[in-house]
Amino acid sequence: MPALSSSSISTFLLIFLLALRASICTGKPTIRTPLPRQLTVDYYAKTCPQLEQLVGSVTSQQFKEAPVSGPATIRLFFHDCFVEGCDASILISTKPGGKELAEKDAVDNKDLRVEGFQTISKAKASVESKCPGVVSCADILAIAARDYVHLAGGPYYQVKKGRWDGKISMAARVPYNIPSANFTIDQLLKLFNSKGLTLEDLVVLSGAHTFGFAHCKQFVSRLYNYRGTKQPDPAMDTRLLKALRMSCPQFGGNSDIIAPFDVATPFLFDHAYYGNLEAKLGLLASDQALFLDPRTKPLVQQLAKDKQKFFQAFSIAMEKMGSIGVKRGRRHGEKRTDLSSKSCEGREFGGERRREKRRLSSRLEERMALAGGKDSREGNSIIMTTMTEKKPKNHRIQSIFAR
């Protein structure tokens, strides 16, 4: 029997392996499904090329009429992404008579301002008039948040699109996914890590507190009974402590009183927030903790010195956060179009009296922008606002802390 050449042996082995692979694969036919389309900047380039202009016309007008729309919408975006992903599930209304509350009716979301919801509702209506049934509420929310960052003086960054709107919105899923004002760094890191975000993302995204406001209940424990010590938080500047105590009593008091996160420039998107932390002027315990913890302190110090570094890092972090839990395709999402219980509509507030309170609050904050928003680091002031629901003429603005 003639010997086989090396080439014949190689050919035989190749045929054998191909036959073996075929026999394995034919056991059950393989159905190839296309990979889901990734988020891209030009996702609507052909289907709604004027999208950014349509949303931009709404955000620019809303920002002029009610500057608080900026921080309200950015906070809305954050709360949406951290619960069920960036799918606009925060916008879904609870079904009338339903037993299960929607996300926006969760206790942790009760203070989300109506201006954020109104922005998305108006922008959605504008987009639907030109591109019906094409653009998701989730993408509109992401674009609007970016617009407000830029309108307030922050960076302009490209928003990747292609999100679908989520179908699930449950209040029960909110508490464990939204950080508390008293969270420690360990608690914050655990939550952010669970969303695929890093320590740097935590510090950078917290910089969104460079504008906006918080109610007394979110920081009152720091003023009187910090972590059960029956003493104020030693990490708070004593002048800030005195100022806040004047309007935020330990018990009772006006639940509508608010204070700015950033005492230097409460209506500007800049990096003053980090300088405030260095000066012990952080409003929330979770804010000030960023400067106290050795893991996060170095980055706080870097960002306090370099606004452009903060802007660049914030743009990257917002893109990263905007990719959390993105829904794609009809199996997992939808494109909401009408004003139903699953629409991009704003929160409904019962009674004209409560709606009037919100409008008055917005006007007060506009006045605050004129009174204190233009201050520089050389002459900081904390502007406290008291809202009297029944008597608008009693609304007042108090500059109660100066240095």
mmCIF file of C-alpha atoms in Angstrom:
data_model
loop_
_atom_site.group_PDB
_atom_site.id
_atom_site.type_symbol
_atom_site.label_atom_id
_atom_site.label_comp_id
_atom_site.label_asym_id
_atom_site.label_seq_id
_atom_site.Cartn_x
_atom_site.Cartn_y
_atom_site.Cartn_z
ATOM 1 C CA MET A 1 0.000 0.000 0.000
ATOM 2 C CA PRO A 2 1.555 3.289 -1.058
ATOM 3 C CA ALA A 3 2.401 5.771 1.680
ATOM 4 C CA LEU A 4 0.235 8.905 1.970
ATOM 5 C CA SER A 5 1.899 12.188 1.308
ATOM 6 C CA SER A 6 1.812 14.966 3.880
ATOM 7 C CA SER A 7 -0.450 17.015 1.603
ATOM 8 C CA SER A 8 -2.938 14.126 1.359
ATOM 9 C CA ILE A 9 -3.000 13.758 5.130
ATOM 10 C CA SER A 10 -3.635 17.498 5.540
ATOM 11 C CA THR A 11 -6.455 17.389 3.032
ATOM 12 C CA PHE A 12 -8.021 14.384 4.756
ATOM 13 C CA LEU A 13 -7.887 16.082 8.178
ATOM 14 C CA LEU A 14 -9.419 19.248 6.808
ATOM 15 C CA ILE A 15 -12.329 17.311 5.218
ATOM 16 C CA PHE A 16 -12.828 15.349 8.452
ATOM 17 C CA LEU A 17 -12.974 18.481 10.611
ATOM 18 C CA LEU A 18 -15.400 20.219 8.262
ATOM 19 C CA ALA A 19 -17.657 17.146 8.258
ATOM 20 C CA LEU A 20 -17.523 16.977 12.061
ATOM 21 C CA ARG A 21 -18.460 20.641 12.371
ATOM 22 C CA ALA A 22 -21.330 20.176 9.932
ATOM 23 C CA SER A 23 -22.689 17.209 11.871
ATOM 24 C CA ILE A 24 -22.653 19.231 15.100
ATOM 25 C CA CYS A 25 -24.287 22.298 13.599
ATOM 26 C CA THR A 26 -27.046 20.382 11.805
ATOM 27 C CA GLY A 27 -28.310 18.994 15.120
ATOM 28 C CA LYS A 28 -30.441 22.161 15.479
ATOM 29 C CA PRO A 29 -30.671 24.845 12.841
ATOM 30 C CA THR A 30 -29.138 28.182 13.849
ATOM 31 C CA ILE A 31 -31.286 31.272 13.381
ATOM 32 C CA ARG A 32 -29.121 34.337 13.107
ATOM 33 C CA THR A 33 -30.655 37.528 14.479
ATOM 34 C CA PRO A 34 -29.179 40.950 13.768
ATOM 35 C CA LEU A 35 -27.436 42.625 16.671
ATOM 36 C CA PRO A 36 -29.382 45.533 18.168
ATOM 37 C CA ARG A 37 -28.497 48.872 16.703
ATOM 38 C CA GLN A 38 -26.183 50.854 18.937
ATOM 39 C CA LEU A 39 -26.737 54.452 20.002
ATOM 40 C CA THR A 40 -25.416 56.894 17.429
ATOM 41 C CA VAL A 41 -25.335 60.666 17.060
ATOM 42 C CA ASP A 42 -26.991 60.509 13.614
ATOM 43 C CA TYR A 43 -29.700 57.943 14.496
ATOM 44 C CA TYR A 44 -32.466 60.253 13.219
ATOM 45 C CA ALA A 45 -30.470 61.828 10.390
ATOM 46 C CA LYS A 46 -32.924 60.562 7.769
ATOM 47 C CA THR A 47 -36.140 60.157 9.758
ATOM 48 C CA CYS A 48 -36.092 63.434 11.717
ATOM 49 C CA PRO A 49 -33.102 65.596 10.706
ATOM 50 C CA GLN A 50 -34.508 68.694 12.478
ATOM 51 C CA LEU A 51 -34.843 66.926 15.840
ATOM 52 C CA GLU A 52 -32.205 68.884 17.759
ATOM 53 C CA GLN A 53 -33.513 72.219 16.477
ATOM 54 C CA LEU A 54 -37.071 71.321 17.488
ATOM 55 C CA VAL A 55 -36.044 70.363 21.013
ATOM 56 C CA GLY A 56 -33.658 73.314 21.221
ATOM 57 C CA SER A 57 -36.391 75.831 20.435
ATOM 58 C CA VAL A 58 -38.390 74.530 23.392
ATOM 59 C CA THR A 59 -35.520 74.356 25.881
ATOM 60 C CA SER A 60 -34.248 77.847 25.050
ATOM 61 C CA GLN A 61 -37.693 79.371 25.524
ATOM 62 C CA GLN A 62 -38.361 77.372 28.679
ATOM 63 C CA PHE A 63 -34.997 78.421 30.131
ATOM 64 C CA LYS A 64 -35.858 82.086 29.588
ATOM 65 C CA GLU A 65 -39.278 81.743 31.189
ATOM 66 C CA ALA A 66 -38.264 79.454 34.061
ATOM 67 C CA PRO A 67 -34.507 78.980 34.630
ATOM 68 C CA VAL A 68 -35.224 76.223 37.155
ATOM 69 C CA SER A 69 -36.233 74.067 34.170
ATOM 70 C CA GLY A 70 -32.520 73.384 33.695
ATOM 71 C CA PRO A 71 -31.670 71.607 36.947
ATOM 72 C CA ALA A 72 -35.191 70.132 37.014
ATOM 73 C CA THR A 73 -34.695 68.368 33.675
ATOM 74 C CA ILE A 74 -31.179 67.165 34.450
ATOM 75 C CA ARG A 75 -32.398 65.695 37.725
ATOM 76 C CA LEU A 76 -35.294 64.087 35.850
ATOM 77 C CA PHE A 77 -32.819 62.467 33.446
ATOM 78 C CA PHE A 78 -30.722 61.139 36.335
ATOM 79 C CA HIS A 79 -33.738 59.685 38.135
ATOM 80 C CA ASP A 80 -34.903 58.082 34.901
ATOM 81 C CA CYS A 81 -31.577 56.437 34.050
ATOM 82 C CA PHE A 82 -30.991 55.035 37.539
ATOM 83 C CA VAL A 83 -34.354 53.238 37.615
ATOM 84 C CA GLU A 84 -35.009 50.798 34.739
ATOM 85 C CA GLY A 85 -32.392 52.549 32.604
ATOM 86 C CA CYS A 86 -32.657 55.597 30.325
ATOM 87 C CA ASP A 87 -36.075 54.718 28.916
ATOM 88 C CA ALA A 88 -38.347 57.614 29.940
ATOM 89 C CA SER A 89 -40.203 55.351 32.376
ATOM 90 C CA ILE A 90 -40.082 58.277 34.822
ATOM 91 C CA LEU A 91 -42.624 60.042 32.574
ATOM 92 C CA ILE A 92 -45.313 57.362 32.650
ATOM 93 C CA SER A 93 -48.380 58.257 34.674
ATOM 94 C CA THR A 94 -50.012 55.928 37.160
ATOM 95 C CA LYS A 95 -53.079 54.304 35.605
ATOM 96 C CA PRO A 96 -56.315 55.744 37.014
ATOM 97 C CA GLY A 97 -57.602 53.326 39.626
ATOM 98 C CA GLY A 98 -54.474 51.193 39.330
ATOM 99 C CA LYS A 99 -52.978 49.521 42.383
ATOM 100 C CA GLU A 100 -49.363 49.889 41.203
ATOM 101 C CA LEU A 101 -47.922 53.399 41.338
ATOM 102 C CA ALA A 102 -45.661 54.567 38.532
ATOM 103 C CA GLU A 103 -42.078 55.746 39.159
ATOM 104 C CA LYS A 104 -42.851 59.439 39.268
ATOM 105 C CA ASP A 105 -45.308 58.877 42.103
ATOM 106 C CA ALA A 106 -42.689 57.227 44.317
ATOM 107 C CA VAL A 107 -41.812 59.083 47.519
ATOM 108 C CA ASP A 108 -38.260 59.734 46.286
ATOM 109 C CA ASN A 109 -39.636 61.408 43.160
ATOM 110 C CA LYS A 110 -42.282 63.610 44.757
ATOM 111 C CA ASP A 111 -39.951 66.636 44.726
ATOM 112 C CA LEU A 112 -39.182 66.362 41.009
ATOM 113 C CA ARG A 113 -40.226 69.740 39.677
ATOM 114 C CA VAL A 114 -43.044 70.109 37.184
ATOM 115 C CA GLU A 115 -40.853 72.236 34.897
ATOM 116 C CA GLY A 116 -38.807 69.186 33.936
ATOM 117 C CA PHE A 117 -41.917 67.257 32.915
ATOM 118 C CA GLN A 118 -43.289 70.278 31.072
ATOM 119 C CA THR A 119 -40.115 70.622 29.057
ATOM 120 C CA ILE A 120 -40.342 67.089 27.743
ATOM 121 C CA SER A 121 -44.079 67.369 27.091
ATOM 122 C CA LYS A 122 -43.629 70.541 25.032
ATOM 123 C CA ALA A 123 -40.601 69.190 23.186
ATOM 124 C CA LYS A 124 -42.408 65.945 22.377
ATOM 125 C CA ALA A 125 -45.385 67.851 20.984
ATOM 126 C CA SER A 126 -43.086 69.918 18.780
ATOM 127 C CA VAL A 127 -41.234 66.862 17.500
ATOM 128 C CA GLU A 128 -44.442 64.893 16.877
ATOM 129 C CA SER A 129 -45.774 67.735 14.724
ATOM 130 C CA LYS A 130 -42.858 67.289 12.322
ATOM 131 C CA CYS A 131 -41.784 63.651 12.835
ATOM 132 C CA PRO A 132 -44.817 61.696 14.063
ATOM 133 C CA GLY A 133 -44.132 58.342 15.682
ATOM 134 C CA VAL A 134 -40.378 58.470 15.103
ATOM 135 C CA VAL A 135 -38.537 59.904 18.111
ATOM 136 C CA SER A 136 -38.668 58.369 21.586
ATOM 137 C CA CYS A 137 -39.363 60.331 24.750
ATOM 138 C CA ALA A 138 -36.136 58.874 26.143
ATOM 139 C CA ASP A 139 -34.040 60.524 23.418
ATOM 140 C CA ILE A 140 -35.869 63.828 23.831
ATOM 141 C CA LEU A 141 -35.098 63.773 27.566
ATOM 142 C CA ALA A 142 -31.399 63.117 26.894
ATOM 143 C CA ILE A 143 -31.224 65.974 24.369
ATOM 144 C CA ALA A 144 -33.089 68.415 26.623
ATOM 145 C CA ALA A 145 -30.773 67.682 29.561
ATOM 146 C CA ARG A 146 -27.757 68.463 27.361
ATOM 147 C CA ASP A 147 -29.384 71.662 26.102
ATOM 148 C CA TYR A 148 -29.911 72.978 29.605
ATOM 149 C CA VAL A 149 -26.341 72.211 30.636
ATOM 150 C CA HIS A 150 -25.167 74.343 27.721
ATOM 151 C CA LEU A 151 -27.743 77.113 28.180
ATOM 152 C CA ALA A 152 -26.584 77.534 31.799
ATOM 153 C CA GLY A 153 -22.972 78.009 30.708
ATOM 154 C CA GLY A 154 -21.796 74.409 30.650
ATOM 155 C CA PRO A 155 -20.328 72.286 27.844
ATOM 156 C CA TYR A 156 -22.098 71.336 24.629
ATOM 157 C CA TYR A 157 -21.670 67.673 23.823
ATOM 158 C CA GLN A 158 -23.094 65.375 21.164
ATOM 159 C CA VAL A 159 -25.981 63.189 22.327
ATOM 160 C CA LYS A 160 -26.097 59.644 21.013
ATOM 161 C CA LYS A 161 -29.606 58.502 20.177
ATOM 162 C CA GLY A 162 -31.586 55.359 19.448
ATOM 163 C CA ARG A 163 -33.242 54.689 22.802
ATOM 164 C CA TRP A 164 -36.714 53.222 22.913
ATOM 165 C CA ASP A 165 -39.227 54.068 25.627
ATOM 166 C CA GLY A 166 -39.647 51.524 28.394
ATOM 167 C CA LYS A 167 -42.951 49.807 29.092
ATOM 168 C CA ILE A 168 -42.437 49.234 32.810
ATOM 169 C CA SER A 169 -42.719 51.959 35.448
ATOM 170 C CA MET A 170 -43.024 50.875 39.077
ATOM 171 C CA ALA A 171 -42.663 53.076 42.151
ATOM 172 C CA ALA A 172 -41.517 50.057 44.158
ATOM 173 C CA ARG A 173 -38.284 49.939 42.152
ATOM 174 C CA VAL A 174 -37.279 53.512 42.948
ATOM 175 C CA PRO A 175 -36.077 53.513 46.618
ATOM 176 C CA TYR A 176 -33.113 51.199 46.105
ATOM 177 C CA ASN A 177 -31.930 52.904 42.943
ATOM 178 C CA ILE A 178 -31.891 56.580 43.909
ATOM 179 C CA PRO A 179 -29.180 57.908 46.276
ATOM 180 C CA SER A 180 -30.200 59.518 49.539
ATOM 181 C CA ALA A 181 -28.981 62.971 50.562
ATOM 182 C CA ASN A 182 -27.215 61.333 53.523
ATOM 183 C CA PHE A 183 -25.483 58.511 51.635
ATOM 184 C CA THR A 184 -21.885 57.751 52.513
ATOM 185 C CA ILE A 185 -19.251 57.353 49.815
ATOM 186 C CA ASP A 186 -19.391 53.584 50.247
ATOM 187 C CA GLN A 187 -23.147 53.613 49.647
ATOM 188 C CA LEU A 188 -22.793 55.937 46.669
ATOM 189 C CA LEU A 189 -20.055 53.834 45.105
ATOM 190 C CA LYS A 190 -22.059 50.646 45.532
ATOM 191 C CA LEU A 191 -25.031 52.210 43.763
ATOM 192 C CA PHE A 192 -22.996 53.825 40.970
ATOM 193 C CA ASN A 193 -20.971 50.657 40.409
ATOM 194 C CA SER A 194 -24.211 48.708 40.041
ATOM 195 C CA LYS A 195 -25.016 50.983 37.091
ATOM 196 C CA GLY A 196 -21.629 50.464 35.470
ATOM 197 C CA LEU A 197 -20.315 53.824 36.679
ATOM 198 C CA THR A 198 -16.963 54.457 38.377
ATOM 199 C CA LEU A 199 -15.691 56.526 41.272
ATOM 200 C CA GLU A 200 -14.706 59.253 38.797
ATOM 201 C CA ASP A 201 -18.200 59.194 37.298
ATOM 202 C CA LEU A 202 -19.628 59.653 40.802
ATOM 203 C CA VAL A 203 -17.541 62.755 41.496
ATOM 204 C CA VAL A 204 -18.092 64.247 38.054
ATOM 205 C CA LEU A 205 -21.835 63.646 37.822
ATOM 206 C CA SER A 206 -22.272 65.070 41.326
ATOM 207 C CA GLY A 207 -21.032 68.294 39.756
ATOM 208 C CA ALA A 208 -24.528 68.727 38.315
ATOM 209 C CA HIS A 209 -25.258 70.185 41.769
ATOM 210 C CA THR A 210 -23.422 73.252 40.540
ATOM 211 C CA PHE A 211 -26.912 74.648 39.997
ATOM 212 C CA GLY A 212 -30.370 73.940 41.367
ATOM 213 C CA PHE A 213 -31.932 73.824 44.826
ATOM 214 C CA ALA A 214 -32.857 71.468 47.652
ATOM 215 C CA HIS A 215 -35.612 71.546 50.272
ATOM 216 C CA CYS A 216 -34.797 71.764 53.964
ATOM 217 C CA LYS A 217 -35.813 68.165 54.634
ATOM 218 C CA GLN A 218 -32.893 66.975 52.522
ATOM 219 C CA PHE A 219 -30.248 68.533 54.766
ATOM 220 C CA VAL A 220 -31.970 69.476 58.042
ATOM 221 C CA SER A 221 -30.409 66.539 59.904
ATOM 222 C CA ARG A 222 -26.984 68.079 59.243
ATOM 223 C CA LEU A 223 -28.076 71.216 61.077
ATOM 224 C CA TYR A 224 -29.249 69.634 64.334
ATOM 225 C CA ASN A 225 -28.694 65.896 64.640
ATOM 226 C CA TYR A 226 -26.031 64.652 62.275
ATOM 227 C CA ARG A 227 -26.053 60.848 62.145
ATOM 228 C CA GLY A 228 -27.727 60.614 65.551
ATOM 229 C CA THR A 229 -25.120 62.687 67.425
ATOM 230 C CA LYS A 230 -27.615 65.434 68.395
ATOM 231 C CA GLN A 231 -24.994 67.835 67.102
ATOM 232 C CA PRO A 232 -24.613 69.635 63.752
ATOM 233 C CA ASP A 233 -22.329 68.224 61.093
ATOM 234 C CA PRO A 234 -18.798 69.391 61.988
ATOM 235 C CA ALA A 235 -17.933 69.386 58.288
ATOM 236 C CA MET A 236 -20.275 72.330 57.615
ATOM 237 C CA ASP A 237 -19.023 75.916 57.708
ATOM 238 C CA THR A 238 -20.407 77.564 60.866
ATOM 239 C CA ARG A 239 -21.700 80.579 58.956
ATOM 240 C CA LEU A 240 -23.539 78.328 56.538
ATOM 241 C CA LEU A 241 -24.929 76.386 59.491
ATOM 242 C CA LYS A 242 -26.232 79.573 61.115
ATOM 243 C CA ALA A 243 -27.769 80.795 57.875
ATOM 244 C CA LEU A 244 -29.578 77.558 57.152
ATOM 245 C CA ARG A 245 -30.863 77.224 60.729
ATOM 246 C CA MET A 246 -32.543 80.616 60.423
ATOM 247 C CA SER A 247 -34.934 79.266 57.808
ATOM 248 C CA CYS A 248 -34.898 75.528 58.473
ATOM 249 C CA PRO A 249 -35.974 74.687 62.042
ATOM 250 C CA GLN A 250 -35.453 71.179 63.343
ATOM 251 C CA PHE A 251 -39.180 70.558 63.644
ATOM 252 C CA GLY A 252 -42.077 72.108 61.815
ATOM 253 C CA GLY A 253 -41.197 75.062 59.645
ATOM 254 C CA ASN A 254 -42.157 75.765 56.053
ATOM 255 C CA SER A 255 -41.679 72.700 53.873
ATOM 256 C CA ASP A 256 -41.407 74.910 50.785
ATOM 257 C CA ILE A 257 -38.179 76.636 51.792
ATOM 258 C CA ILE A 258 -35.296 75.890 49.439
ATOM 259 C CA ALA A 259 -31.566 76.600 49.404
ATOM 260 C CA PRO A 260 -29.119 76.520 46.492
ATOM 261 C CA PHE A 261 -26.693 73.647 46.075
ATOM 262 C CA ASP A 262 -24.053 76.139 44.923
ATOM 263 C CA VAL A 263 -23.906 79.252 47.090
ATOM 264 C CA ALA A 264 -21.607 81.025 44.650
ATOM 265 C CA THR A 265 -23.428 80.769 41.312
ATOM 266 C CA PRO A 266 -26.752 78.942 41.815
ATOM 267 C CA PHE A 267 -27.969 79.441 38.241
ATOM 268 C CA LEU A 268 -24.707 78.897 36.372
ATOM 269 C CA PHE A 269 -23.272 75.581 35.269
ATOM 270 C CA ASP A 270 -19.632 75.955 36.276
ATOM 271 C CA HIS A 271 -17.150 74.255 38.599
ATOM 272 C CA ALA A 272 -17.801 76.410 41.683
ATOM 273 C CA TYR A 273 -19.494 73.403 43.303
ATOM 274 C CA TYR A 274 -16.118 71.780 43.938
ATOM 275 C CA GLY A 275 -14.641 74.946 45.421
ATOM 276 C CA ASN A 276 -17.618 75.067 47.756
ATOM 277 C CA LEU A 277 -16.822 71.567 48.980
ATOM 278 C CA GLU A 278 -13.260 72.659 49.752
ATOM 279 C CA ALA A 279 -14.715 75.569 51.754
ATOM 280 C CA LYS A 280 -17.107 73.290 53.700
ATOM 281 C CA LEU A 281 -20.081 74.802 51.864
ATOM 282 C CA GLY A 282 -21.590 71.607 50.477
ATOM 283 C CA LEU A 283 -25.339 71.589 51.063
ATOM 284 C CA LEU A 284 -26.014 67.833 51.254
ATOM 285 C CA ALA A 285 -24.053 65.394 53.393
ATOM 286 C CA SER A 286 -23.459 63.272 50.289
ATOM 287 C CA ASP A 287 -21.937 66.307 48.555
ATOM 288 C CA GLN A 288 -19.558 67.253 51.364
ATOM 289 C CA ALA A 289 -18.537 63.616 51.768
ATOM 290 C CA LEU A 290 -16.806 63.809 48.386
ATOM 291 C CA PHE A 291 -14.220 66.154 49.877
ATOM 292 C CA LEU A 292 -13.876 64.264 53.144
ATOM 293 C CA ASP A 293 -13.171 60.831 51.670
ATOM 294 C CA PRO A 294 -9.533 60.253 50.593
ATOM 295 C CA ARG A 295 -10.707 58.282 47.559
ATOM 296 C CA THR A 296 -12.645 61.168 46.063
ATOM 297 C CA LYS A 297 -10.928 64.235 47.555
ATOM 298 C CA PRO A 298 -8.074 64.423 45.006
ATOM 299 C CA LEU A 299 -10.478 64.593 42.075
ATOM 300 C CA VAL A 300 -12.602 67.214 43.834
ATOM 301 C CA GLN A 301 -9.475 69.340 44.221
ATOM 302 C CA GLN A 302 -8.506 68.876 40.577
ATOM 303 C CA LEU A 303 -11.942 69.855 39.288
ATOM 304 C CA ALA A 304 -12.090 72.863 41.620
ATOM 305 C CA LYS A 305 -9.024 74.235 39.840
ATOM 306 C CA ASP A 306 -9.841 73.327 36.251
ATOM 307 C CA LYS A 307 -13.231 74.155 34.747
ATOM 308 C CA GLN A 308 -12.375 72.735 31.340
ATOM 309 C CA LYS A 309 -11.318 69.442 32.887
ATOM 310 C CA PHE A 310 -14.690 69.285 34.623
ATOM 311 C CA PHE A 311 -16.576 70.147 31.439
ATOM 312 C CA GLN A 312 -14.775 67.482 29.445
ATOM 313 C CA ALA A 313 -15.227 64.841 32.136
ATOM 314 C CA PHE A 314 -18.893 65.755 32.616
ATOM 315 C CA SER A 315 -19.620 65.367 28.906
ATOM 316 C CA ILE A 316 -18.107 61.879 28.914
ATOM 317 C CA ALA A 317 -19.886 60.877 32.121
ATOM 318 C CA MET A 318 -23.274 62.056 30.809
ATOM 319 C CA GLU A 319 -22.839 59.960 27.674
ATOM 320 C CA LYS A 320 -21.957 56.986 29.841
ATOM 321 C CA MET A 321 -24.915 57.491 32.153
ATOM 322 C CA GLY A 322 -27.172 57.986 29.153
ATOM 323 C CA SER A 323 -26.367 54.448 28.022
ATOM 324 C CA ILE A 324 -27.577 52.716 31.198
ATOM 325 C CA GLY A 325 -30.210 50.058 30.534
ATOM 326 C CA VAL A 326 -31.090 51.337 27.077
ATOM 327 C CA LYS A 327 -34.099 49.614 25.484
ATOM 328 C CA ARG A 328 -34.098 48.721 21.773
ATOM 329 C CA GLY A 329 -36.780 47.158 19.641
ATOM 330 C CA ARG A 330 -40.465 46.394 20.143
ATOM 331 C CA ARG A 331 -39.804 43.413 22.365
ATOM 332 C CA HIS A 332 -38.468 45.626 25.144
ATOM 333 C CA GLY A 333 -39.644 49.110 24.237
ATOM 334 C CA GLU A 334 -42.003 51.350 22.341
ATOM 335 C CA LYS A 335 -42.203 54.799 20.783
ATOM 336 C CA ARG A 336 -44.814 56.746 22.720
ATOM 337 C CA THR A 337 -46.834 59.137 20.612
ATOM 338 C CA ASP A 338 -50.214 60.103 22.106
ATOM 339 C CA LEU A 339 -51.301 61.766 25.327
ATOM 340 C CA SER A 340 -52.255 58.547 27.056
ATOM 341 C CA SER A 341 -51.148 57.041 30.352
ATOM 342 C CA LYS A 342 -47.918 56.138 28.575
ATOM 343 C CA SER A 343 -46.935 59.436 27.026
ATOM 344 C CA CYS A 344 -44.275 62.111 27.391
ATOM 345 C CA GLU A 345 -46.733 64.188 29.349
ATOM 346 C CA GLY A 346 -45.922 66.278 32.406
ATOM 347 C CA ARG A 347 -46.966 65.366 35.927
ATOM 348 C CA GLU A 348 -50.553 66.224 36.770
ATOM 349 C CA PHE A 349 -50.857 68.227 39.977
ATOM 350 C CA GLY A 350 -54.269 68.172 41.577
ATOM 351 C CA GLY A 351 -55.895 71.554 41.936
ATOM 352 C CA GLU A 352 -55.244 74.980 40.522
ATOM 353 C CA ARG A 353 -53.872 76.070 43.894
ATOM 354 C CA ARG A 354 -50.948 73.671 43.713
ATOM 355 C CA ARG A 355 -50.191 74.580 40.101
ATOM 356 C CA GLU A 356 -50.159 78.249 41.075
ATOM 357 C CA LYS A 357 -47.671 77.428 43.822
ATOM 358 C CA ARG A 358 -45.329 75.904 41.241
ATOM 359 C CA ARG A 359 -45.618 78.948 38.989
ATOM 360 C CA LEU A 360 -44.868 81.291 41.888
ATOM 361 C CA SER A 361 -41.905 79.151 42.868
ATOM 362 C CA SER A 362 -40.484 79.469 39.365
ATOM 363 C CA ARG A 363 -40.857 83.246 39.398
ATOM 364 C CA LEU A 364 -39.136 83.425 42.773
ATOM 365 C CA GLU A 365 -36.210 81.450 41.467
ATOM 366 C CA GLU A 366 -35.933 83.771 38.482
ATOM 367 C CA ARG A 367 -35.709 86.679 40.918
ATOM 368 C CA MET A 368 -33.115 84.747 42.846
ATOM 369 C CA ALA A 369 -31.060 84.496 39.686
ATOM 370 C CA LEU A 370 -31.037 88.273 39.467
ATOM 371 C CA ALA A 371 -30.361 88.689 43.181
ATOM 372 C CA GLY A 372 -27.704 86.087 43.726
ATOM 373 C CA GLY A 373 -26.941 84.081 40.605
ATOM 374 C CA LYS A 374 -24.469 86.609 39.280
ATOM 375 C CA ASP A 375 -22.363 86.716 42.441
ATOM 376 C CA SER A 376 -18.719 85.826 42.144
ATOM 377 C CA ARG A 377 -16.576 83.821 44.538
ATOM 378 C CA GLU A 378 -15.499 87.118 46.078
ATOM 379 C CA GLY A 379 -18.892 87.856 47.590
ATOM 380 C CA ASN A 380 -20.905 84.711 48.083
ATOM 381 C CA SER A 381 -24.407 84.808 49.449
ATOM 382 C CA ILE A 382 -26.871 82.085 50.253
ATOM 383 C CA ILE A 383 -30.280 83.005 48.993
ATOM 384 C CA MET A 384 -33.132 81.413 50.930
ATOM 385 C CA THR A 385 -36.614 81.513 49.481
ATOM 386 C CA THR A 386 -39.823 81.237 51.436
ATOM 387 C CA MET A 387 -43.010 80.495 49.543
ATOM 388 C CA THR A 388 -46.382 81.384 51.075
ATOM 389 C CA GLU A 389 -49.018 79.455 49.191
ATOM 390 C CA LYS A 390 -52.051 81.600 49.962
ATOM 391 C CA LYS A 391 -50.505 85.067 49.855
ATOM 392 C CA PRO A 392 -48.136 85.646 46.932
ATOM 393 C CA LYS A 393 -47.443 89.183 48.142
ATOM 394 C CA ASN A 394 -45.713 87.694 51.188
ATOM 395 C CA HIS A 395 -43.124 85.858 49.097
ATOM 396 C CA ARG A 396 -39.723 87.184 49.927
ATOM 397 C CA ILE A 397 -36.092 86.671 49.091
ATOM 398 C CA GLN A 398 -33.553 86.788 51.860
ATOM 399 C CA SER A 399 -29.816 87.061 51.493
ATOM 400 C CA ILE A 400 -28.950 85.700 54.912
ATOM 401 C CA PHE A 401 -25.345 84.726 54.629
ATOM 402 C CA ALA A 402 -22.439 86.760 53.349
ATOM 403 C CA ARG A 403 -18.716 86.621 53.575
#
